[in-house]
Tab-separated table of C-alpha atoms in Angstrom:
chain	number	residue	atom	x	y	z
A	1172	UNK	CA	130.511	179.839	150.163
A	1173	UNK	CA	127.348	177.934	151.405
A	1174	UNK	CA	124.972	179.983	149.069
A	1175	UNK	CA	127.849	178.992	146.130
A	1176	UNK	CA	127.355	175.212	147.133
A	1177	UNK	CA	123.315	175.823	147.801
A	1178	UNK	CA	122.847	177.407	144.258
A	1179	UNK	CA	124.979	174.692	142.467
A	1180	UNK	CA	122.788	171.873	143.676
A	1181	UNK	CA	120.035	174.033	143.278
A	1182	UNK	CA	120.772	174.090	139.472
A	1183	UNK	CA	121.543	170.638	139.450
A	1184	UNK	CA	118.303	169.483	140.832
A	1185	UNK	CA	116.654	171.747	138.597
A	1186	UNK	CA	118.764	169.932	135.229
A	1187	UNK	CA	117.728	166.591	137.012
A	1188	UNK	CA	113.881	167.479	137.532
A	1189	UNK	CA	114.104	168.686	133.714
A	1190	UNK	CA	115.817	165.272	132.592
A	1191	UNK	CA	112.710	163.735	134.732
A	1192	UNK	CA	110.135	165.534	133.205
A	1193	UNK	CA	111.200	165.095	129.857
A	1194	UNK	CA	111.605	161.051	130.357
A	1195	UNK	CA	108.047	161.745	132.094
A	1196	UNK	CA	107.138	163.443	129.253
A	1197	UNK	CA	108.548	160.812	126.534
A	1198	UNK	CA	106.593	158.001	128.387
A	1199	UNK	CA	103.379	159.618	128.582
A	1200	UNK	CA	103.611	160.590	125.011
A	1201	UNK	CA	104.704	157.181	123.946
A	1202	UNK	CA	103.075	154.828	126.363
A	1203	UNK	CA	99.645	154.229	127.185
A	1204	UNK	CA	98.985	156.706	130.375
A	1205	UNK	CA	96.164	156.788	132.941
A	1206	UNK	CA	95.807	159.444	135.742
A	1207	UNK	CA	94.629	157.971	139.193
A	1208	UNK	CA	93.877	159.492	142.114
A	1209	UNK	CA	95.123	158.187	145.264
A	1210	UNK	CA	91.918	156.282	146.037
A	1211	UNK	CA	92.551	154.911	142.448
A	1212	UNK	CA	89.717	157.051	140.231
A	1213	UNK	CA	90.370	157.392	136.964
A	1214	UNK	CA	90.593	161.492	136.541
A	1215	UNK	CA	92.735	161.766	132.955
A	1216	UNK	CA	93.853	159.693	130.125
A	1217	UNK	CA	96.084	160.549	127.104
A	1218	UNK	CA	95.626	160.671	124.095
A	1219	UNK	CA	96.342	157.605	122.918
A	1220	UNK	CA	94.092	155.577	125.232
A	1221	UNK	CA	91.625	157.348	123.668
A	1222	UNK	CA	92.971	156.378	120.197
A	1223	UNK	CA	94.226	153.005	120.934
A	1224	UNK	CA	91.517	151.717	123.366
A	1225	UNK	CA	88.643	153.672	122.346
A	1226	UNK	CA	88.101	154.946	125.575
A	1227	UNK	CA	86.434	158.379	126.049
A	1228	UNK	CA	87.308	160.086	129.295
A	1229	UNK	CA	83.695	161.233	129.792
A	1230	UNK	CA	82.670	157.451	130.088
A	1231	UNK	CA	85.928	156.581	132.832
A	1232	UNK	CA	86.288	159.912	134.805
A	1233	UNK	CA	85.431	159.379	138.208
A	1234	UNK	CA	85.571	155.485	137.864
A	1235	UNK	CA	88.133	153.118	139.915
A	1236	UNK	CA	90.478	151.780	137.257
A	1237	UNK	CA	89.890	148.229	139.101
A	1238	UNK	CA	86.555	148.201	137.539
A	1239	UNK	CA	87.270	147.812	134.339
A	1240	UNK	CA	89.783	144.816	134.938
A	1241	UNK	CA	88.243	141.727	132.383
A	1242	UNK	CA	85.863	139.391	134.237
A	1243	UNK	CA	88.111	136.743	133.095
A	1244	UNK	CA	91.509	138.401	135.381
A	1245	UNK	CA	89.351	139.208	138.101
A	1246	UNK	CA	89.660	136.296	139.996
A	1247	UNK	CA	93.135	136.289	139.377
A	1248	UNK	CA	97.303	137.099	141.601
A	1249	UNK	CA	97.445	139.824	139.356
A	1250	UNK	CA	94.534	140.804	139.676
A	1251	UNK	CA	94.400	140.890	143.499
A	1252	UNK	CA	97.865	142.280	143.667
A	1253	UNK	CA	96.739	145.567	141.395
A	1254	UNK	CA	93.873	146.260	143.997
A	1255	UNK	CA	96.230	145.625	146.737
A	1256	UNK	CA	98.823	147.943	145.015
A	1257	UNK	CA	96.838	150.787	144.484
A	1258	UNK	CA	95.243	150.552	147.856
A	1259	UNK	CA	98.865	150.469	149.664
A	1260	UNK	CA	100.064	152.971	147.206
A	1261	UNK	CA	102.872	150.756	145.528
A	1262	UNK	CA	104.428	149.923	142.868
A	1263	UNK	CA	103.597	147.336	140.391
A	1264	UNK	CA	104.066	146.116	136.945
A	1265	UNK	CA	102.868	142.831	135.661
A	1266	UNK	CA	100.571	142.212	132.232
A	1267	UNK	CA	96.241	142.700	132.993
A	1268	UNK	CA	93.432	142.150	130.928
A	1269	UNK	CA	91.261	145.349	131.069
A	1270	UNK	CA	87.648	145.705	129.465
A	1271	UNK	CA	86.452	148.647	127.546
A	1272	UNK	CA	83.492	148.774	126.170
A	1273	UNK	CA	82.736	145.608	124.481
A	1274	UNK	CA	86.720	144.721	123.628
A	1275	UNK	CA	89.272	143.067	126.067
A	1276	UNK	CA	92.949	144.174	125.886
A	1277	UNK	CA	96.027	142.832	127.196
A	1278	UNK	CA	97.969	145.464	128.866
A	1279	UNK	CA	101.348	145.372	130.453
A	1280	UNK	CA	101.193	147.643	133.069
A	1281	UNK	CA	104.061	150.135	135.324
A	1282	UNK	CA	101.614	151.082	138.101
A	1283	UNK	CA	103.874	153.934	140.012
A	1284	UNK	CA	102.650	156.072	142.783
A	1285	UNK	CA	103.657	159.613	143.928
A	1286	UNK	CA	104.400	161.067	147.464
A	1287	UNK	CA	104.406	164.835	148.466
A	1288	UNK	CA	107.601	165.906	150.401
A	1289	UNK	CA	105.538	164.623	153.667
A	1290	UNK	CA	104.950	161.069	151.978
A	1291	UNK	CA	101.423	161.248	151.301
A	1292	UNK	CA	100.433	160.112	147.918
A	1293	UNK	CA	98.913	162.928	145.243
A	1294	UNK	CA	98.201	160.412	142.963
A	1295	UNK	CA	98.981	157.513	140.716
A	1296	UNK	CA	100.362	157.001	137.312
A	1297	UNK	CA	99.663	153.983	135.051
A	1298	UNK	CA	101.819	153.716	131.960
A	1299	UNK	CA	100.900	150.227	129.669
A	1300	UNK	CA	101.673	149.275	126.579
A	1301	UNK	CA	99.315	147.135	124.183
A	1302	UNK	CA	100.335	143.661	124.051
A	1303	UNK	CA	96.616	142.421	122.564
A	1304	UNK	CA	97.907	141.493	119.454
A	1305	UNK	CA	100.689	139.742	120.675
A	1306	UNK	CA	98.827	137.785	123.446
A	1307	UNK	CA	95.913	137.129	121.095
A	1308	UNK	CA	98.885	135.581	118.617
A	1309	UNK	CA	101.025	133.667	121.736
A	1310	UNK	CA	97.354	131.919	122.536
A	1311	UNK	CA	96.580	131.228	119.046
A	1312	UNK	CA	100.468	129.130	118.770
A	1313	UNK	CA	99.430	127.989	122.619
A	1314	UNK	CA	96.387	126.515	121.616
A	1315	UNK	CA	98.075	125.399	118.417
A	1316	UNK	CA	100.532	123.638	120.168
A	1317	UNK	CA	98.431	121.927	122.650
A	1318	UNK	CA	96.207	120.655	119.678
A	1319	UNK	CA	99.304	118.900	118.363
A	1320	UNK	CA	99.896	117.835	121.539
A	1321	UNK	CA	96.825	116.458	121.863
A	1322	UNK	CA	96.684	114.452	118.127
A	1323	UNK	CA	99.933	113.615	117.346
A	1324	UNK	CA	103.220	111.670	119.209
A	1325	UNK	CA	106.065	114.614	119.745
A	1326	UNK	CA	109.419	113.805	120.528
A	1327	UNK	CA	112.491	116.739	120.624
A	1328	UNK	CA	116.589	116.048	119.909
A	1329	UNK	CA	119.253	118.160	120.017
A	1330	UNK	CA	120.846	118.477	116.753
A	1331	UNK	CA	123.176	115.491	117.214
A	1332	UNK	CA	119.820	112.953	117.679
A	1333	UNK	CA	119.744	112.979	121.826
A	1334	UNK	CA	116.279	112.722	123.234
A	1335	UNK	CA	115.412	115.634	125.099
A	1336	UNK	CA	111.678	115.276	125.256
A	1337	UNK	CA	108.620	113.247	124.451
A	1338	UNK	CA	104.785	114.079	125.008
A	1339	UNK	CA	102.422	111.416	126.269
A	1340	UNK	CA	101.422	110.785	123.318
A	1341	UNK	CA	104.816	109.503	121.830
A	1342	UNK	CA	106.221	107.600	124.713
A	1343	UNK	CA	102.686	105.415	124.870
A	1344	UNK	CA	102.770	104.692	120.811
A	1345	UNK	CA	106.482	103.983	121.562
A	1346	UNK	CA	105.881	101.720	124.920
A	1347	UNK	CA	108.794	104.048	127.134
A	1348	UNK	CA	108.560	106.041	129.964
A	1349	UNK	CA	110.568	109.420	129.305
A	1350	UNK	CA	112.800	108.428	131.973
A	1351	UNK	CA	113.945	105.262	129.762
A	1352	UNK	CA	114.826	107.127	126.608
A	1353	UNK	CA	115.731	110.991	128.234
A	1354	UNK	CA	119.645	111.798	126.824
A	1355	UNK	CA	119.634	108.521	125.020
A	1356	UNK	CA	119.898	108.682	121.181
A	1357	UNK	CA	117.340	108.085	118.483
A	1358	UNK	CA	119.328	105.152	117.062
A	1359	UNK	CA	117.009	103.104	120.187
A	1360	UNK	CA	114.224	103.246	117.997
A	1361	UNK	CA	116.065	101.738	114.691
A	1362	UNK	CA	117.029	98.817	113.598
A	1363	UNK	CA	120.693	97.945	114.191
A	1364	UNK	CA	121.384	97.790	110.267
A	1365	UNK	CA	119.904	101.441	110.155
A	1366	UNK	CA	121.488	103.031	112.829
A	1367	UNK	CA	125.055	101.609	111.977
A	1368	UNK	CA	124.471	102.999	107.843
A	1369	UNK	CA	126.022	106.133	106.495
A	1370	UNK	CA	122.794	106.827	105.818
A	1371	UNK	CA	121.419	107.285	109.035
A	1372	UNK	CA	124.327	109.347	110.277
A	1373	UNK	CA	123.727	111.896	106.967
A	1374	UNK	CA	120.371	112.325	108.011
A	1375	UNK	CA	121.166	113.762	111.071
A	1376	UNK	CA	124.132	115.604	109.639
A	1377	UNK	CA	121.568	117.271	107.200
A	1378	UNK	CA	118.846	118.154	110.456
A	1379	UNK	CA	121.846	119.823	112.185
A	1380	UNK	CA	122.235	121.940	109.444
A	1381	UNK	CA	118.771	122.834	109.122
A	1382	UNK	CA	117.214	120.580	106.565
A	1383	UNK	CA	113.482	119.433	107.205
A	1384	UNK	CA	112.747	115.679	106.326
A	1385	UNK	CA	109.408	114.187	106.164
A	1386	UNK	CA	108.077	111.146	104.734
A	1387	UNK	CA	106.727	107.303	106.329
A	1388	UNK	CA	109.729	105.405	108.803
A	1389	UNK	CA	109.741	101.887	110.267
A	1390	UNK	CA	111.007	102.493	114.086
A	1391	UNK	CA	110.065	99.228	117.009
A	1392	UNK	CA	109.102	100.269	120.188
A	1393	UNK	CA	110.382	98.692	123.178
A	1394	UNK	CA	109.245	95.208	123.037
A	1395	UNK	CA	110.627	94.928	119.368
A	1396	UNK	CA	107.568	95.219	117.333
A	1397	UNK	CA	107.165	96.898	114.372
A	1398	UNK	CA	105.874	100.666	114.592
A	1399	UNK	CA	105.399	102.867	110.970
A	1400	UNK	CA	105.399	106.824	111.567
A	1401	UNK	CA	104.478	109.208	109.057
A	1402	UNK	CA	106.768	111.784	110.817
A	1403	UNK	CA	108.487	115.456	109.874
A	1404	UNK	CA	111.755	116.158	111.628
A	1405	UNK	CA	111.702	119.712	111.951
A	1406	UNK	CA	115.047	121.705	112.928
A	1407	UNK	CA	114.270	124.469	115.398
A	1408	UNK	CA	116.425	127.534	114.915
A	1409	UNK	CA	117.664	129.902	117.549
A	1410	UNK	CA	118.024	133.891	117.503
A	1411	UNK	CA	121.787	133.132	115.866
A	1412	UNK	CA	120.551	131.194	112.775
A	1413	UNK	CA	121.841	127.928	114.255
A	1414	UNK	CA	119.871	125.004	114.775
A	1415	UNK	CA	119.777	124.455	118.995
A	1416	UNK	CA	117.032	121.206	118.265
A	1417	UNK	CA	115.075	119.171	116.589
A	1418	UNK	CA	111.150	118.591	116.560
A	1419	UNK	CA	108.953	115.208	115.472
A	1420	UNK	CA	106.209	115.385	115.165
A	1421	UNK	CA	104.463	111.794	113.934
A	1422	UNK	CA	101.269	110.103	113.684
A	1423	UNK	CA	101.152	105.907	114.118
A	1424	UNK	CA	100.139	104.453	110.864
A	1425	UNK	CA	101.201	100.810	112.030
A	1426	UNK	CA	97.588	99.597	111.331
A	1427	UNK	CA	97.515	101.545	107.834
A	1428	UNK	CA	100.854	99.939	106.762
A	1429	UNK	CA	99.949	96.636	107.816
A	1430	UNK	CA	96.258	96.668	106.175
A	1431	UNK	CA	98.531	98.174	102.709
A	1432	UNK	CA	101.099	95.363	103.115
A	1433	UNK	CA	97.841	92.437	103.520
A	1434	UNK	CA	96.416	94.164	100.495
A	1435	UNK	CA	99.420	94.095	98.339
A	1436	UNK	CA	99.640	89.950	99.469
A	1437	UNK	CA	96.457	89.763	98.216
A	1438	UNK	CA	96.771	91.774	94.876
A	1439	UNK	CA	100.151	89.828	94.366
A	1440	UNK	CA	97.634	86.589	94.806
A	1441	UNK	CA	95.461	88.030	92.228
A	1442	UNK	CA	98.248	88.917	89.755
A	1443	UNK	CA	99.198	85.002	89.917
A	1444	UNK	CA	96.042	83.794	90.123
A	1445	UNK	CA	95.092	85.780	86.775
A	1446	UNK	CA	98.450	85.415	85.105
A	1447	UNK	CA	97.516	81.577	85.974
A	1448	UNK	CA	94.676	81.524	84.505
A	1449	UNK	CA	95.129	83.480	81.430
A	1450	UNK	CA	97.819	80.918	80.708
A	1451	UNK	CA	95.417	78.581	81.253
A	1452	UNK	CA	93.234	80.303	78.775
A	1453	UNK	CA	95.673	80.783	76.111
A	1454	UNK	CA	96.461	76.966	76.471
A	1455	UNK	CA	92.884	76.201	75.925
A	1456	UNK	CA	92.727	78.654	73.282
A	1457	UNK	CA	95.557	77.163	71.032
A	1458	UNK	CA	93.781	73.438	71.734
A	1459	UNK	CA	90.445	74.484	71.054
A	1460	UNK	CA	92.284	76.568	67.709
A	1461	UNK	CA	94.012	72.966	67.027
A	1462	UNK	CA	90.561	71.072	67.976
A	1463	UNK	CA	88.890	73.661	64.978
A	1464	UNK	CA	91.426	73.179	62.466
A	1465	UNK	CA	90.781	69.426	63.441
A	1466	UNK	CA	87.060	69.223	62.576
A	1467	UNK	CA	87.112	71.450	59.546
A	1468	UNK	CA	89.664	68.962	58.065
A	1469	UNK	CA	87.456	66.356	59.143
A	1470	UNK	CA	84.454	68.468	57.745
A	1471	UNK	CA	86.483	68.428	54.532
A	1472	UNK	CA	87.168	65.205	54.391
A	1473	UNK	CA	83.645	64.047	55.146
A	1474	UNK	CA	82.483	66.136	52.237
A	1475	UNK	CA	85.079	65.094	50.161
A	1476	UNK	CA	83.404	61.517	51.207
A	1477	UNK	CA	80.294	62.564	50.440
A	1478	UNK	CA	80.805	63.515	47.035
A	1479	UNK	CA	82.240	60.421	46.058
A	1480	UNK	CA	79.582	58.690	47.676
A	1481	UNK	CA	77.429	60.657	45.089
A	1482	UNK	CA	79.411	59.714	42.292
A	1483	UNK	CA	79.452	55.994	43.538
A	1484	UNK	CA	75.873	56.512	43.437
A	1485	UNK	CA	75.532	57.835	39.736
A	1486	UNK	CA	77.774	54.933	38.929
A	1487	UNK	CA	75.651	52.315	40.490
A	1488	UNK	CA	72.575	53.958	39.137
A	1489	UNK	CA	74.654	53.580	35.449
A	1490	UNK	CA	75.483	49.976	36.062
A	1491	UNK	CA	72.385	49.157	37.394
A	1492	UNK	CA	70.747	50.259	34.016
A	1493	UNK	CA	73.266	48.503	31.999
A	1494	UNK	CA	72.801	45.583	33.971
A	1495	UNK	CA	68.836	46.179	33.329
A	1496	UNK	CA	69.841	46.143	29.340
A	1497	UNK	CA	71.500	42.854	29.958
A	1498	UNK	CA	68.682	41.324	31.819
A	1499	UNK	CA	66.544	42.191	28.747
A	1500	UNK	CA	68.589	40.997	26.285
A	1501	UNK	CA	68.511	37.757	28.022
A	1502	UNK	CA	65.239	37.690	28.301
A	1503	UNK	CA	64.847	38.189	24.262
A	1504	UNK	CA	67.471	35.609	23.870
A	1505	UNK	CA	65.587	33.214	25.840
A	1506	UNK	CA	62.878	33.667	23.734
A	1507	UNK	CA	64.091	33.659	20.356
A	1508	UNK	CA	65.643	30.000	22.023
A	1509	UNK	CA	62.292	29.071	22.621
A	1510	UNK	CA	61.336	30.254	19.226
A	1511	UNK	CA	64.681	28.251	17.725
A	1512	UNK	CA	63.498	25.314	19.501
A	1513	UNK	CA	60.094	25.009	18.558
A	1514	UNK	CA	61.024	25.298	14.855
A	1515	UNK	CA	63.771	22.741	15.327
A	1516	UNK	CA	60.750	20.327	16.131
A	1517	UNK	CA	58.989	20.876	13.515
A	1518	UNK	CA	61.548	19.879	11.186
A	1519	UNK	CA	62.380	16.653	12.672
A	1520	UNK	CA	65.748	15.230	12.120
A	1521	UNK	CA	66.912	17.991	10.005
A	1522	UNK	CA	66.332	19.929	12.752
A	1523	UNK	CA	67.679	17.942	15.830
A	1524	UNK	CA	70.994	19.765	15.732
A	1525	UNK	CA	69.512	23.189	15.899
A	1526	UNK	CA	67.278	22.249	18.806
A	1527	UNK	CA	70.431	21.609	21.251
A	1528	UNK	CA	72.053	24.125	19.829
A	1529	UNK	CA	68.889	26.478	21.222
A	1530	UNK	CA	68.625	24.325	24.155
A	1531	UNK	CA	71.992	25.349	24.945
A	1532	UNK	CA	71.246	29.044	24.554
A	1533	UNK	CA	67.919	28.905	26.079
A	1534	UNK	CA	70.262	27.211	29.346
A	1535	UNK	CA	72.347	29.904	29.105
A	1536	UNK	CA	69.927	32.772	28.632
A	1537	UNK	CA	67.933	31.400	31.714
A	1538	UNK	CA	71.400	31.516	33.857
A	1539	UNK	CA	72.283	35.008	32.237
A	1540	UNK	CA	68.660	36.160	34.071
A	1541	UNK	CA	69.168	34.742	36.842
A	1542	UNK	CA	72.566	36.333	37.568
A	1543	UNK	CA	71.227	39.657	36.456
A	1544	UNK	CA	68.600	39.094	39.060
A	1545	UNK	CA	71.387	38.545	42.019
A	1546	UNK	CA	73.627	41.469	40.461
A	1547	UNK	CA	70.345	43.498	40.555
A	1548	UNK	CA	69.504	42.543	44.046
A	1549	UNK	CA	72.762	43.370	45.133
A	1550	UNK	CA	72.748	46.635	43.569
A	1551	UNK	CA	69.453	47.639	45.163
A	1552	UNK	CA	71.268	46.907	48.398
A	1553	UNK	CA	74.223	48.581	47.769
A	1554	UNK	CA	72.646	51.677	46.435
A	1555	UNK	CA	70.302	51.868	49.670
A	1556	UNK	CA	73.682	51.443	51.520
A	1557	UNK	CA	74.925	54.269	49.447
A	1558	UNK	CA	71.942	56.777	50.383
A	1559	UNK	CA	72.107	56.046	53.449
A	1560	UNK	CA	75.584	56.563	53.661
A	1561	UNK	CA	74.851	59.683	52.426
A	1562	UNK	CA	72.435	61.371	54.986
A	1563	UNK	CA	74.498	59.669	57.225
A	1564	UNK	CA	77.189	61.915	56.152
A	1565	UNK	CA	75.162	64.659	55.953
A	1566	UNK	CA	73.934	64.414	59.259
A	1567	UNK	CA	77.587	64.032	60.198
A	1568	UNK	CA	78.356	67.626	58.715
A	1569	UNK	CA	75.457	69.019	59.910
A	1570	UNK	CA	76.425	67.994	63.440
A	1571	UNK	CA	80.557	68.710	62.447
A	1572	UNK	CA	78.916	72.196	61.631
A	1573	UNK	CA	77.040	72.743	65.525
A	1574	UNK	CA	79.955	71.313	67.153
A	1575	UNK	CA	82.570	73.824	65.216
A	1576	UNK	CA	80.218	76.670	65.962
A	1577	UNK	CA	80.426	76.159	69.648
A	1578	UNK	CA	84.050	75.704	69.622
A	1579	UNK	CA	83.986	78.818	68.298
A	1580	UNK	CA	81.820	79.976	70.869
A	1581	UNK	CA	84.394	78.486	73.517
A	1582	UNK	CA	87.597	79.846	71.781
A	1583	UNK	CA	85.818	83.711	71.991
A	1584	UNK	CA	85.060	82.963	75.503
A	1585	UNK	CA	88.469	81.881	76.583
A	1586	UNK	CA	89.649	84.562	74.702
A	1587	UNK	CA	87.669	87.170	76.440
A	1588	UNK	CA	88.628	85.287	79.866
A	1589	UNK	CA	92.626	85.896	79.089
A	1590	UNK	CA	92.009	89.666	78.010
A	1591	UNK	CA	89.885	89.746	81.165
A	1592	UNK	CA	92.502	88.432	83.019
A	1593	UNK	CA	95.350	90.500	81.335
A	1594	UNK	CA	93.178	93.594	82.555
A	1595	UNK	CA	93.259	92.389	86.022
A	1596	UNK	CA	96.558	92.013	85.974
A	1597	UNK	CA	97.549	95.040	84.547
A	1598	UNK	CA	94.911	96.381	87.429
A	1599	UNK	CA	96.821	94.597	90.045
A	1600	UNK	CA	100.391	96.196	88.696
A	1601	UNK	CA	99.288	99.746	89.089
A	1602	UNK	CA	97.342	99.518	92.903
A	1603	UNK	CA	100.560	97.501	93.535
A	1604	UNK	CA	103.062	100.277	92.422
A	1605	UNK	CA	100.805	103.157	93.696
């Protein structure tokens, strides 16, 4: 009966030493496995240390496995609690930088010892598995995430808007201390118009269900005053696809906005001040058009003038010369008179009647010179007038002529200053709706 009983757990011990070997077995095949022995000397590694880690057993045999702990994890608990594991001969796992070579890994590490049937230890097994790639990836997002950190404000909801966190960074732009806005909602940082619109409360509907929304807010900070973000709101998703919070990140672009918002005063200035002035411009334009049309009718006029000042001329030049004929004729009447008279003397009384009769005409032909002489006089004066008249005219035109030119001048200016001004405000329209 007892050799029954001692041959059944016999055979189970030997199907539960089996069961152990073959887990021993699995993990040594799967795992990353160093031999120790008890004083912690490196004596075997598998196969895959040497694959993995490019470790070759010649260059580790006989070596404590401490000594190849990174520089870096030295110092370090784990560190000290490895070497005090191995020299007490217990068990440990934790994650250890180890140096090879020239490479650093990041090992997590099942440090297990085993005891004879008297409890003294034979030696220590080290299974690890490679975590390098992970770690290397986890620091990367670390250091990542402390940048942002760092750079921009950071604020984090739950999906329904409650403040669950803010970084330094935030609560300083903002003028709160996380105390003052922890489990409060993000309506404290809107106005009252926004945070009671349909439109606010769809926003947050859409981040709950996962939507990301990014572009430049208005929000006021504690004391009231105006604060622009350039901000993302980015949902955060858990393992079961639902959204479990909500991330902002933002940078303060208060003094950008307000600089934009100064410049836009001043381009909407501008715009008046040209539109102003190329009104201004075409009003000048259509008087200094009205002021040209002006003078060339008065050009035309003034040569119109002048040409009848020329024919006025030739006509005083023709009556002069007929007047000229007259004065001669009177001057051969006058003496034919003279010649009447003197042969009216010499025939005495037969002649007496004759001699008034010449007297008469002589009287008459002396009166007829005479009034040629005024009419000529007169003439002389009025056809000096009449020259006159004429370069003054001609000066006139001459001067009608400069005067019309620089209008002219003027008008292309002023037209050049409203096209000018058109430009700027075209100019003005586009920064403005940029």
């Amino acid at each position: 009966m007892f050799n029954k009983q001692l041959k059944a757990d016999y055979a189970e011990a030997l199907a539960e030493l089996a069961e152990y070997k073959q887990a021993y077995g699995s993990l040594k095949s799967e795992m990353l496995h160093f031999e120790l022995e008890p004083d912690g000397k490196i004596i075997q590694v598998n196969p895959r240390v040497e694959n993995e880690l490019k470790v070759n057993l010649n260059a580790v045999s006989g070596r404590p496995f401490t000594q190849f702990i990174a520089d870096d994890s030295s110092a370090s608990n784990e560190c000290q609690k490895v070497v005090q594991a191995i020299k007490e001969h217990r068990h440990w796992s934790g994650t250890l930088d180890v140096k090879f070579g020239e490479k650093t890994f990041s090992l997590s590490i099942i440090l297990q010892p085993f005891f004879s049937a008297k409890n003294r230890c034979t030696g220590i097994d080290i299974f690890a598995k490679d975590l390098t790639a992970r770690v290397e990836a986890s620091r990367s997002h670390e250091d990542i995430l402390d940048a942002l950190n760092r750079s921009m404000a950071i604020i984090e909801f739950t999906p329904t808007g409650q403040i669950i966190d803010a970084n330094r960074a935030f609560l300083q732009t903002m003028g709160y201390s996380l105390d003052e806005i922890k489990g409060k909602h993000h309506r404290i940082f809107c106005s009252r118009e926004l945070a009671d619109s349909q439109e606010y409360q769809q926003v947050w509907h859409e981040l709950g269900q996962g939507k990301f929304i990014s572009e430049r807010f208005q929000r006021f900070d504690k004391q009231g005053r105006s604060v622009w973000l350039r901000a993302s709101y980015n949902p955060v998703f858990g393992k079961d696809g639902k959204v479990y919070k909500v991330v902002k990140f933002a940078s303060d672009i208060t003094a950008m906005v307000e600089q934009e918002q100064r410049a836009l005063e001043a381009s909407t200035m501008a715009s008046q001040m040209s539109g102003e002035t190329g009104d201004n411009a075409a009003k000048s334009q259509q008087l200094m058009s009205k002021m040209v049309d002006t003078l060339v009718a008065l050009t035309g006029q003034m040569k119109k003038a002048s040409t009848e000042i020329g024919e006025l001329e030739e006509q005083s030049t023709a009556l002069n010369q007929m007047v000229s004929a007259i004065s001669a004729i009177a001057d051969q009447t006058n003496l034919l008179a003279l010649n009447a008279a003197i042969e009216a003397a010499r025939a005495g009384d037969q002649g007496r009647g004759f001699a008034v009769v010449a007297d008469e005409v002589r009287e008459l032909a002396s009166r007829t010179t005479d009034s040629t002489k005024e009419i000529m006089a007169v003439f002389s004066r009025n056809d000096q007038s009449t020259k006159d008249a004429v370069a003054t005219i001609k000066q006139g035109l001459e001067t009608l002529d400069k005067v019309t030119g620089q209008i002219e001048e003027t008008k292309a200016s002023i037209i050049n200053i409203e096209q000018c001004s058109q430009k700027v405000i075209a100019a003005v329209d586009q920064l403005s709706s940029s």
